[in-house]
GROMACS .gro file of C-alpha atoms in nm:
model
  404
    1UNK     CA    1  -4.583  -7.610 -20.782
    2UNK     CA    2  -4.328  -7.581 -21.069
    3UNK     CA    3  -4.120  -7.281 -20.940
    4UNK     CA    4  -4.190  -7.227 -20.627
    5UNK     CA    5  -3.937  -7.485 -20.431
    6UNK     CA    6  -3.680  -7.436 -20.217
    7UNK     CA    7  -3.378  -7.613 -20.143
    8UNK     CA    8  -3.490  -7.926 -19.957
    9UNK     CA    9  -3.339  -8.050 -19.605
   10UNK     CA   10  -3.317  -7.878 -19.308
   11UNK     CA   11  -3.046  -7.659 -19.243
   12UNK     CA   12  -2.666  -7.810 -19.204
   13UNK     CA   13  -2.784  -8.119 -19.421
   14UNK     CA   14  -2.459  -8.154 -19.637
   15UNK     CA   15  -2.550  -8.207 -20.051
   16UNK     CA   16  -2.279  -8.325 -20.341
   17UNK     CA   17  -2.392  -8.118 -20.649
   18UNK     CA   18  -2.210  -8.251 -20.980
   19UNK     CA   19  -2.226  -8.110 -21.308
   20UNK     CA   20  -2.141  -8.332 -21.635
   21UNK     CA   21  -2.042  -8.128 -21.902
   22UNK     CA   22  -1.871  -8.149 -22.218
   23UNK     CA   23  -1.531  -8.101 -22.098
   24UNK     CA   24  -1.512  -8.119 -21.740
   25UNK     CA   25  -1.690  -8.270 -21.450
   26UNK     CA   26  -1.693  -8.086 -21.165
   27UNK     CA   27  -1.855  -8.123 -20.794
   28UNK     CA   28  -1.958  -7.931 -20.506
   29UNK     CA   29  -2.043  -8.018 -20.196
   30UNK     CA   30  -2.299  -7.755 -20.081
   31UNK     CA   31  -2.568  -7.721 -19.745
   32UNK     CA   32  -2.839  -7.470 -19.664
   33UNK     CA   33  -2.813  -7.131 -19.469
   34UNK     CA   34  -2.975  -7.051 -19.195
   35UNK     CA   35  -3.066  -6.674 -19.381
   36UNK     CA   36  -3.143  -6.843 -19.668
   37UNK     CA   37  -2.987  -6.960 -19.998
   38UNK     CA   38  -2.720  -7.229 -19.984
   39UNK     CA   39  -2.285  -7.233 -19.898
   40UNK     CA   40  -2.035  -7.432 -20.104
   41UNK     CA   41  -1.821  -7.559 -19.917
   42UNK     CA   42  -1.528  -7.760 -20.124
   43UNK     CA   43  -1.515  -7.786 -20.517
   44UNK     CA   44  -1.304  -8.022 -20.731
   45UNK     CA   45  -1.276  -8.020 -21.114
   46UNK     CA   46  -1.163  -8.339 -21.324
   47UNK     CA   47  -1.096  -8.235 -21.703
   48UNK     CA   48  -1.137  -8.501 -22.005
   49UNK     CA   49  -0.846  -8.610 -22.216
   50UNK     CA   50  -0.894  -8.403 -22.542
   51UNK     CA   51  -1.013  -8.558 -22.843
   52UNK     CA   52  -0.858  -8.440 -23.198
   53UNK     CA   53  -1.147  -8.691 -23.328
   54UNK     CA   54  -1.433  -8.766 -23.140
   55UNK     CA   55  -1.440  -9.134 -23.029
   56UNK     CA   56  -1.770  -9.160 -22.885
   57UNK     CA   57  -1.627  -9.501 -22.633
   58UNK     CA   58  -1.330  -9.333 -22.587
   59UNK     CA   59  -1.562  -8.956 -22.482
   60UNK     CA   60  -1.741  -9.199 -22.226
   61UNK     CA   61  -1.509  -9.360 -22.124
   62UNK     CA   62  -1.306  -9.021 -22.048
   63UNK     CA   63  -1.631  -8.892 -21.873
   64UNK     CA   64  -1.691  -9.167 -21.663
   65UNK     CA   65  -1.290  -9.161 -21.501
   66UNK     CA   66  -1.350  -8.801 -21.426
   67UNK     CA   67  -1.649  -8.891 -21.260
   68UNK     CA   68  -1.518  -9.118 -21.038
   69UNK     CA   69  -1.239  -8.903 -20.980
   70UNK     CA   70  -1.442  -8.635 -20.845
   71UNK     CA   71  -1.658  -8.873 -20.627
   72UNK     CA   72  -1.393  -8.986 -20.430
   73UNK     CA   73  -1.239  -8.643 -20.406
   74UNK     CA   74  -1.591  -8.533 -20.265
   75UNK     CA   75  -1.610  -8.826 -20.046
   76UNK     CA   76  -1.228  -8.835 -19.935
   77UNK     CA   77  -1.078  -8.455 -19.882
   78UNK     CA   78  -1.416  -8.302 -19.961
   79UNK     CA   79  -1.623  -8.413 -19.677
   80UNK     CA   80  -1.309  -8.426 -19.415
   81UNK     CA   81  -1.316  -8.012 -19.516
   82UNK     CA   82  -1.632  -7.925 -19.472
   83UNK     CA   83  -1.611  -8.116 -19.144
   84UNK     CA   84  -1.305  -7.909 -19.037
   85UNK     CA   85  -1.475  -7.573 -19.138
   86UNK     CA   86  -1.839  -7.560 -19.087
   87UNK     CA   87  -1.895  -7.902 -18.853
   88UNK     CA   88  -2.099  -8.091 -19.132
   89UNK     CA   89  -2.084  -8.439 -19.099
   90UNK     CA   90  -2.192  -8.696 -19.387
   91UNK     CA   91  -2.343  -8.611 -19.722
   92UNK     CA   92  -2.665  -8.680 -19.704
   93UNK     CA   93  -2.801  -8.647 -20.073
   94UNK     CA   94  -2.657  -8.644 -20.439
   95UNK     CA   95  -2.734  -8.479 -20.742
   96UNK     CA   96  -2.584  -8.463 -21.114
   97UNK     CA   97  -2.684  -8.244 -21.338
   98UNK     CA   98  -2.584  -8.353 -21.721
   99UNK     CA   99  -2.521  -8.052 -22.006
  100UNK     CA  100  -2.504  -8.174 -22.369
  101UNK     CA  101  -2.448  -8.404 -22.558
  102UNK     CA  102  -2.509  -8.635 -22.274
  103UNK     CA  103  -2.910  -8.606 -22.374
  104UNK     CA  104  -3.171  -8.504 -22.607
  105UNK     CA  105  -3.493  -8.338 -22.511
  106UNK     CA  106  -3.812  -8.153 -22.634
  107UNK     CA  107  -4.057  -7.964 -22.499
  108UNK     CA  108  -4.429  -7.945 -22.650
  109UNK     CA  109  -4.785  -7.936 -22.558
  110UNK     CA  110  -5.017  -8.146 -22.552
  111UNK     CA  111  -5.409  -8.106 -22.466
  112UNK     CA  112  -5.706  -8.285 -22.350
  113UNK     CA  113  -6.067  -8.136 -22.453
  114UNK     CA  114  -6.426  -8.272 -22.388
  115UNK     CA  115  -6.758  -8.146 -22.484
  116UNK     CA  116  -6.851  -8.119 -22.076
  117UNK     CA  117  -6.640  -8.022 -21.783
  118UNK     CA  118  -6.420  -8.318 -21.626
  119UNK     CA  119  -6.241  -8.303 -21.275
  120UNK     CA  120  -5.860  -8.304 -21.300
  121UNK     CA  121  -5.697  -8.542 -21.118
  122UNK     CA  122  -5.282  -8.602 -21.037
  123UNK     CA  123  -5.362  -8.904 -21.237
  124UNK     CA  124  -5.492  -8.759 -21.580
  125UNK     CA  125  -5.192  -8.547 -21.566
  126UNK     CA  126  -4.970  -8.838 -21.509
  127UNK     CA  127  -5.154  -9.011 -21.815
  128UNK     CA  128  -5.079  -8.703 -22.044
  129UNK     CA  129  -4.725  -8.643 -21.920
  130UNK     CA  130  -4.621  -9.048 -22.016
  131UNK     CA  131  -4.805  -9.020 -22.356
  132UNK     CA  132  -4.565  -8.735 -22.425
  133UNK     CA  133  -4.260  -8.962 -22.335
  134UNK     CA  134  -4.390  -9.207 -22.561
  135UNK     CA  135  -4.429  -8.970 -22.831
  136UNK     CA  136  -4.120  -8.815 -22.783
  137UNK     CA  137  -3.935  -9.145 -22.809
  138UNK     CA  138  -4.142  -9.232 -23.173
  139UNK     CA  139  -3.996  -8.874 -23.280
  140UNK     CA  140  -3.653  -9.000 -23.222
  141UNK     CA  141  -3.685  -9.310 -23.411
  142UNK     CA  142  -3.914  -9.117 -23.662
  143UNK     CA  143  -3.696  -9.141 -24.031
  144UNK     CA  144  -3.493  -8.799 -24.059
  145UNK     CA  145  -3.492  -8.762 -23.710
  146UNK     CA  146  -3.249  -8.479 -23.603
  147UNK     CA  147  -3.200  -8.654 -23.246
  148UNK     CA  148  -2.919  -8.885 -23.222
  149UNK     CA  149  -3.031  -9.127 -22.968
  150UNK     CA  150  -3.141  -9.484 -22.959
  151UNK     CA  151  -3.503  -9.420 -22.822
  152UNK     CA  152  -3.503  -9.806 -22.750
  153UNK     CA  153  -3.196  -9.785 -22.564
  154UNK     CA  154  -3.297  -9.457 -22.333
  155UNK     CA  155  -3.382  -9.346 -22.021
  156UNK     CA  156  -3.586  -9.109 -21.949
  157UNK     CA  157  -3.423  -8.826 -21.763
  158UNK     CA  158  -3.676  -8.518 -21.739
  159UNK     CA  159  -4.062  -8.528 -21.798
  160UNK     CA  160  -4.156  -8.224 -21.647
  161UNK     CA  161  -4.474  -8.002 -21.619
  162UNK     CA  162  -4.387  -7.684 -21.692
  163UNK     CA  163  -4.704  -7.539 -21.725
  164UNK     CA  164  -5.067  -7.632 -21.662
  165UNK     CA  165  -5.369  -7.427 -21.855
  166UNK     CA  166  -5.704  -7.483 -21.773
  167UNK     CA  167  -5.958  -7.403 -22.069
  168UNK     CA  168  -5.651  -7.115 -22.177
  169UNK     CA  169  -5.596  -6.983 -21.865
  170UNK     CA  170  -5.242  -7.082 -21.615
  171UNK     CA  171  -5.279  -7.290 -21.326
  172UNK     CA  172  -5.032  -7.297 -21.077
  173UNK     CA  173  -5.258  -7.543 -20.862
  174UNK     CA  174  -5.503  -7.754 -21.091
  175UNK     CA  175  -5.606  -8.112 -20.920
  176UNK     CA  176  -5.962  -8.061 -20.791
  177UNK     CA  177  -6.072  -7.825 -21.061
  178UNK     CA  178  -6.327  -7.865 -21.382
  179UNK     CA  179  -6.206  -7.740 -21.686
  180UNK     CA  180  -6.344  -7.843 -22.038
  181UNK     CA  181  -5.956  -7.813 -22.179
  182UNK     CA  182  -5.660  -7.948 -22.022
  183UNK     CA  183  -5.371  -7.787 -22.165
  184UNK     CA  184  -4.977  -7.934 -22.050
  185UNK     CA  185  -4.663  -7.777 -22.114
  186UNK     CA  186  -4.434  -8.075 -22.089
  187UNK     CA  187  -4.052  -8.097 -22.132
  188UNK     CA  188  -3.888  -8.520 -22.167
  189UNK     CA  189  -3.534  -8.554 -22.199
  190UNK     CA  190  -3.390  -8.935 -22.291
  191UNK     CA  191  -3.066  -9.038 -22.215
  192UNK     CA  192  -2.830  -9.349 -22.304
  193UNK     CA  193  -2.976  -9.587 -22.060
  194UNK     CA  194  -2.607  -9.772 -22.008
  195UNK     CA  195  -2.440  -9.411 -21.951
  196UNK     CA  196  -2.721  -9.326 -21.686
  197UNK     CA  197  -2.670  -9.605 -21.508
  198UNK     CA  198  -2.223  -9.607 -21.496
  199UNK     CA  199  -2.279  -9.229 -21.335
  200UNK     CA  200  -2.536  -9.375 -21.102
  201UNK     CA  201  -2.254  -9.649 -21.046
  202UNK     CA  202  -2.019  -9.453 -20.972
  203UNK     CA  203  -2.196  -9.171 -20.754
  204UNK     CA  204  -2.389  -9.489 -20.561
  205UNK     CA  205  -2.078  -9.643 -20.509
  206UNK     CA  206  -1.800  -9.386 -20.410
  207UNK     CA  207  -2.063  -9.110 -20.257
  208UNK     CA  208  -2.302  -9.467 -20.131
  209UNK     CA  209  -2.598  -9.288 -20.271
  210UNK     CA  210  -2.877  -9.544 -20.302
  211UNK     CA  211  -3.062  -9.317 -20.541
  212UNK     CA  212  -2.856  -9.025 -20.701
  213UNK     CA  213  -3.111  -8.809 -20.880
  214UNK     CA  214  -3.004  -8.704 -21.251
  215UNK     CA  215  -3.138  -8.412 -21.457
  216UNK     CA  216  -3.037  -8.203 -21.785
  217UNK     CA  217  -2.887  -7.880 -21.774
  218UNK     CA  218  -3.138  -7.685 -21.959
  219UNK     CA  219  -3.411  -7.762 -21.701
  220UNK     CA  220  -3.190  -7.724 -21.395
  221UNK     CA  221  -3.088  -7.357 -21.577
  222UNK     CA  222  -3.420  -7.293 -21.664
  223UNK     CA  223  -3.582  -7.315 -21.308
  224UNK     CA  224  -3.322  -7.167 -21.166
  225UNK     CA  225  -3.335  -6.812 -21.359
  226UNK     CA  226  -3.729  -6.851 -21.320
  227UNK     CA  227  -3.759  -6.959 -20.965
  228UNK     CA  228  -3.441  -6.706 -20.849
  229UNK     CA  229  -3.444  -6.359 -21.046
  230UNK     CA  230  -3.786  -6.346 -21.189
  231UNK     CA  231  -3.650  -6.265 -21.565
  232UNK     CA  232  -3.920  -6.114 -21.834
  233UNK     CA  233  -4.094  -6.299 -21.982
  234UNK     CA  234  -3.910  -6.401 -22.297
  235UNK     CA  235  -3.567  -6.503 -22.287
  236UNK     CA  236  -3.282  -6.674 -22.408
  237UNK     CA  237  -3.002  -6.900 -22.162
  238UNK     CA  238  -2.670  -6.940 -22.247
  239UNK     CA  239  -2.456  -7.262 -22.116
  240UNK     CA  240  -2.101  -7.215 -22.243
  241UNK     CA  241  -1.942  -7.567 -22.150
  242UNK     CA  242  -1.600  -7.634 -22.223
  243UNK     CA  243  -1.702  -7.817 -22.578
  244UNK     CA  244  -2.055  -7.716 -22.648
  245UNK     CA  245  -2.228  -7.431 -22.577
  246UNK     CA  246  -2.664  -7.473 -22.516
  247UNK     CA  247  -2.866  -7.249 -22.584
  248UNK     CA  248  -3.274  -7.197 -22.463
  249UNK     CA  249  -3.524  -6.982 -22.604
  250UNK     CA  250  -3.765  -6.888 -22.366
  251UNK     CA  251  -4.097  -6.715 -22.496
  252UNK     CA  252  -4.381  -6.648 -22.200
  253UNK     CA  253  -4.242  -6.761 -22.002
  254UNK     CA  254  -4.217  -7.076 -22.144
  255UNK     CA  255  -3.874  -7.346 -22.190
  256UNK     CA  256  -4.024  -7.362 -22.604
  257UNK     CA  257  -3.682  -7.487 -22.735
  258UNK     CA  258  -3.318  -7.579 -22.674
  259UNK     CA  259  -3.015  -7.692 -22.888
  260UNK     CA  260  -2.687  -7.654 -22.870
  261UNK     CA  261  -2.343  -7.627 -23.130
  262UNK     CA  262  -1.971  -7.769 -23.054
  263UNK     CA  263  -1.777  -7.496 -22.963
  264UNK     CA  264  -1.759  -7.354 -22.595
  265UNK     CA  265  -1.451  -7.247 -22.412
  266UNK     CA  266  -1.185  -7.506 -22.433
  267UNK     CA  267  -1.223  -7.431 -22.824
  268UNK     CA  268  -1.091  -7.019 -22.744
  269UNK     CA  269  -0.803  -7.202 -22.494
  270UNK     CA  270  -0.653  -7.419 -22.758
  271UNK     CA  271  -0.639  -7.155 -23.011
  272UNK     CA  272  -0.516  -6.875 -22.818
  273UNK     CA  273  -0.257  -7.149 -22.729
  274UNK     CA  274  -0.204  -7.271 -23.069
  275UNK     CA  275  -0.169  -6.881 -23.171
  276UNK     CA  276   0.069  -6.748 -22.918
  277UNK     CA  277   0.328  -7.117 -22.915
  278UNK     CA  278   0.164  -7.126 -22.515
  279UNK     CA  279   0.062  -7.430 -22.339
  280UNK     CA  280  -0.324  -7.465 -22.244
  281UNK     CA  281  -0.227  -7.515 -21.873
  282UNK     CA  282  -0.049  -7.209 -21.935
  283UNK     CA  283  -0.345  -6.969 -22.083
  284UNK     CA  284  -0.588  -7.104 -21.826
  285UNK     CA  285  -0.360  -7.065 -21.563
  286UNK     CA  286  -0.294  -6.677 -21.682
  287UNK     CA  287  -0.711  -6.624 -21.720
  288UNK     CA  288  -0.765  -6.726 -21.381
  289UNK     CA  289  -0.481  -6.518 -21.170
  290UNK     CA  290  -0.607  -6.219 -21.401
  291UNK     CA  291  -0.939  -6.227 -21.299
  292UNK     CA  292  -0.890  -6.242 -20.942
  293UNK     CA  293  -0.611  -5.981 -20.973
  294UNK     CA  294  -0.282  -6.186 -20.885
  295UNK     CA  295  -0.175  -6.072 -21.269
  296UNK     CA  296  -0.173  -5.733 -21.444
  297UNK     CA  297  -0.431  -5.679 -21.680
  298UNK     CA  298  -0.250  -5.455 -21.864
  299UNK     CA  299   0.076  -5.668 -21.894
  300UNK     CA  300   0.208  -5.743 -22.222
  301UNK     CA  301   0.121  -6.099 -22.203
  302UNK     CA  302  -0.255  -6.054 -22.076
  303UNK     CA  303  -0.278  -5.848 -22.400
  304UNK     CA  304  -0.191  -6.093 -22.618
  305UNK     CA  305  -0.417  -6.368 -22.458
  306UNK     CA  306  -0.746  -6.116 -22.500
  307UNK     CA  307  -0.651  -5.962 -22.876
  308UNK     CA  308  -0.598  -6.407 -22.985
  309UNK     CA  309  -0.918  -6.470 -22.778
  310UNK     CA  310  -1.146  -6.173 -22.966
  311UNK     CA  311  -0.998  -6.295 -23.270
  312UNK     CA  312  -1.103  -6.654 -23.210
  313UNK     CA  313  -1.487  -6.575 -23.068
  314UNK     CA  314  -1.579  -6.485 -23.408
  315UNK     CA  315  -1.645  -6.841 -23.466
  316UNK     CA  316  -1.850  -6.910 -23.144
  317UNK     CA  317  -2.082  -6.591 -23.255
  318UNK     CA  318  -2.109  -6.769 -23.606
  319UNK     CA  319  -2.223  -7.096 -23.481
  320UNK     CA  320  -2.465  -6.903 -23.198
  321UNK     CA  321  -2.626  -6.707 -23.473
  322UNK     CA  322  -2.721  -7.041 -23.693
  323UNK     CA  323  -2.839  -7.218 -23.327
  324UNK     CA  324  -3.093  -6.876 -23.248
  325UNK     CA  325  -3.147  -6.908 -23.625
  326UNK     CA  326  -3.265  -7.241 -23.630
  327UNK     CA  327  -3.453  -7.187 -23.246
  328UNK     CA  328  -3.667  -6.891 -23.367
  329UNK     CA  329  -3.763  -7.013 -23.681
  330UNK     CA  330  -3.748  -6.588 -23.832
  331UNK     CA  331  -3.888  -6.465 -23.491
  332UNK     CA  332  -3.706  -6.202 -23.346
  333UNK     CA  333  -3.461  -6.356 -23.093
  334UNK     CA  334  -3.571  -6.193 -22.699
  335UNK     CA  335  -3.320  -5.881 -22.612
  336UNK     CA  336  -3.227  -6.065 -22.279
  337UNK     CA  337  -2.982  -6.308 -22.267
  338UNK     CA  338  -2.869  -6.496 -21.903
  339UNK     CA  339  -2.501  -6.598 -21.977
  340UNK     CA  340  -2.379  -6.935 -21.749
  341UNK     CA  341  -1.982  -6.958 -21.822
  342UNK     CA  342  -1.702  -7.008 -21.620
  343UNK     CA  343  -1.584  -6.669 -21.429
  344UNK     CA  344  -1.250  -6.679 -21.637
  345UNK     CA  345  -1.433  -6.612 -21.947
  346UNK     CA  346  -1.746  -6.404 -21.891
  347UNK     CA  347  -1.588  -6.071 -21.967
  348UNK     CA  348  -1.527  -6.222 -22.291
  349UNK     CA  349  -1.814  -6.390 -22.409
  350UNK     CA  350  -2.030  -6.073 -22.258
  351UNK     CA  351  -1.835  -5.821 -22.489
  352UNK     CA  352  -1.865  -6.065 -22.770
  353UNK     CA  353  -2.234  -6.054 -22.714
  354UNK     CA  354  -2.284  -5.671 -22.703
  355UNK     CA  355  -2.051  -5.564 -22.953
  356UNK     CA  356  -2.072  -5.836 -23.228
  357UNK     CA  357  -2.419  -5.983 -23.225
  358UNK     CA  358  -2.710  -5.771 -23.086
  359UNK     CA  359  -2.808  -5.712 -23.440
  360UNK     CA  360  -2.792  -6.077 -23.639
  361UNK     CA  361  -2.999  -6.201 -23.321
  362UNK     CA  362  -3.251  -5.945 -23.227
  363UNK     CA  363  -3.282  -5.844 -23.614
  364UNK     CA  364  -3.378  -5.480 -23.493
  365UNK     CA  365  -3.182  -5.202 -23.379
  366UNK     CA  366  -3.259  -5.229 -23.022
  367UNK     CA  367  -3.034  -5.287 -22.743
  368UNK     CA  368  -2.919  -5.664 -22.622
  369UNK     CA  369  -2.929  -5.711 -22.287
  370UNK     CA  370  -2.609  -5.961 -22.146
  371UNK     CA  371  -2.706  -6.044 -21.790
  372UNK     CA  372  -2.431  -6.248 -21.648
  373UNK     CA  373  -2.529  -6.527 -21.457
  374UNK     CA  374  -2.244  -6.433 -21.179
  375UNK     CA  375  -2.126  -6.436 -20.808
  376UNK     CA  376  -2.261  -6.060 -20.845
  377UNK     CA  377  -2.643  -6.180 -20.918
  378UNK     CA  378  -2.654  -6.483 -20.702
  379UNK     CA  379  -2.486  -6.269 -20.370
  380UNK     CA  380  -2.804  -6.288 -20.210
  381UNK     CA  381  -2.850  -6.624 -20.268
  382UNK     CA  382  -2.504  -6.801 -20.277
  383UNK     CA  383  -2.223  -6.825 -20.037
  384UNK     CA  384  -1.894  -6.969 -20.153
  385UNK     CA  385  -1.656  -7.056 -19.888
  386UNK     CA  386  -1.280  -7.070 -19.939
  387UNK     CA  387  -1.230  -7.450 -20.084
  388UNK     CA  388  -1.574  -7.396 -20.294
  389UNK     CA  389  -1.568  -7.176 -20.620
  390UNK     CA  390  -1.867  -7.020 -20.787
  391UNK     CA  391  -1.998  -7.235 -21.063
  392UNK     CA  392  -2.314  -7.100 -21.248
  393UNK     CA  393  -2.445  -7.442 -21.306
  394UNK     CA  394  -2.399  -7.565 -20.964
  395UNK     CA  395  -2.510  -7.262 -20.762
  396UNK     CA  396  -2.889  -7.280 -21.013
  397UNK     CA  397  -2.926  -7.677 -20.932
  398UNK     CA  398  -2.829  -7.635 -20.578
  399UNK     CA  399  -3.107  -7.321 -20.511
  400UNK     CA  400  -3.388  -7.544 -20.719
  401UNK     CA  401  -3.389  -7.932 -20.638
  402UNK     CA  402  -3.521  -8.154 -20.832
  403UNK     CA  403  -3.889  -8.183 -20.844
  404UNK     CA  404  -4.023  -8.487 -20.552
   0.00000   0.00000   0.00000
């Protein structure tokens, strides 16, 4: 069922993993271990031209060269490496994952009840899980709708069970049983059909995948935490992408809402560089070399870099406060958070966390939990070789497929 998969392919079987963010795209080519969990093998990052003003053709357009610049770097260099270093030969299956804005979704429940028991079949299950689609796609065409997507032009991307509850109760396994109430948890997410199908272009042509599978962020996030370190049962994810940053609220256990606000990493690069007359090559570059120790973290410069970054984060807590406002509708937000951002920055955004919001998010005086989603956590379950690097994102969609 839902969160009990593995990684699928027998051992060796060599896997391109791309992510599609806001900023970036970046790609992996990954393969089972024998001991379990998976190795990355090669890595390769293609950053977007900047935008002062977004240009939604232009944004596309921007994505879709970095995509293809990727794909051939997995297909070219990447594969010819992990040839030379582990023996792999060919890539036998390709995934993308795609973080916001690229999609909208929703999750919601929806229920079937009868006066008498009824058997459960795949098939009344399938019926429930389209009529969500379809009502999904009314909500975005619905007047005042807050999702800015042509329903008629979309795709679907996700429609997920993510829970089954027969007359109340979970059911990991239900076909075959009787219930009088059918109750599914179901999460859709739409996508642009024409952008769906230039990254399926693309990855089909330069990685000759005849069926690249494609999937949002949140769920790929989602089932990762829950299928990998067995979190409590209410929640909250945080995907910092270079422009956006998304952020899930999970309650039981539950995916019960995502959204997401435009600032994420690359905003904290150009100000620190704006700030201290640097170039952003120049701050990245410095991040990096002081987090795997090839600078001094105590040098003047390294100083500077953190005090402009703390002073810039202010606005990233600002706009994550009026996302877990708008999430949790006066709930208290959960006191665990699972942080996804690049290596370079989690220091950062987990200080920002402890020290500057516990209290407008929890609204109580009780500690915030920060679990970084790191190379740390995943150890047990990640290897990353020395042309791969550790990307959150990746390492969570390469440990949980997508569903067959």
């Amino acid at each position: 069922m839902f969160f009990s998969r593995t990684p699928d392919g027998p051992v060796g079987d060599l896997r391109a993993i791309i992510t599609i963010g806001s900023a970036r795209v970046t790609g992996s080519l990954v393969s089972r271990r024998a001991e379990g969990g998976v190795a990355i093998h090669y890595t390769t990052v293609s950053v977007y031209p900047h935008q002062d003003t977004l240009d939604t053709q232009r944004f596309t357009k921007g994505m879709v060269s970095a995509l293809l610049e990727v794909a051939m770097d997995l297909a070219g260099p990447g594969a010819q490496t992990a040839r030379e270093v582990s023996g792999l030969r060919g890539i036998s299956t390709v995934e993308c994952v795609l973080a916001a804005p690229w999609f909208v979704a929703q999750t919601r429940k929806v229920s079937m009840r009868r006066e008498e028991s009824f058997p459960v079949h795949e098939r009344v299950i399938h019926e429930l899980l389209q009529e969500e689609v379809a009502a999904f796609r009314a909500d975005c065409v619905a007047e005042g709708s807050p999702y800015l997507i042509d329903a008629q032009q979309a795709s679907v991307m996700d429609a997920e069970v993510i829970r089954t509850e027969l007359n109340g109760y979970a059911t990991a396994h239900p076909e075959g049983k009787e219930a009088t109430t059918l109750t599914l948890t179901a999460y859709v997410s739409l996508i642009d059909r024409n952008i769906l199908q230039q990254v399926r272009d693309v990855l089909g042509k330069s990685l000759n995948a005849d069926e690249p599978v494609c999937r949002s962020a949140t769920l790929a996030s989602f089932r990762g935490i829950e299928g990998l370190l067995m979190p409590t049962r209410d929640y909250t994810i945080l995907e910092v992408h270079g422009e956006v940053t998304d952020v899930s609220l999970i309650t039981d256990g539950i995916l019960l809402e995502s959204s997401s606000f435009p600032l994420g990493t690359s905003n904290l690069v150009r100000h620190v560089a704006t700030t201290l007359d640097r170039r952003q090559e120049d701050v990245a570059a410095r991040l990096t070399l002081t987090r795997e120790g090839k600078a001094e973290r105590d040098s003047e410069e390294a100083k500077l870099i953190e005090k402009a970054a703390f002073d810039a984060i202010g606005e990233w807590v600002d706009g994550l406060y009026r996302a877990l406002k708008r999430l949790s509708e006066g709930r208290p937000v959960p006191q665990t958070t699972y942080l996804l951002v690049d290596p370079d920055w989690e220091a950062l955004y987990s200080t920002a966390l402890k020290e500057q919001a516990f209290e407008l998010f929890t609204f109580s005086d009780r500690p915030f939990s920060v679990v970084g989603v790191d190379a740390q956590l995943l150890a047990r379950h990640s290897q990353v070789r020395e042309h791969g690097r550790f990307v959150p994102l990746t390492i969570l969609a390469a440990l949980t497929p997508p569903a067959g």
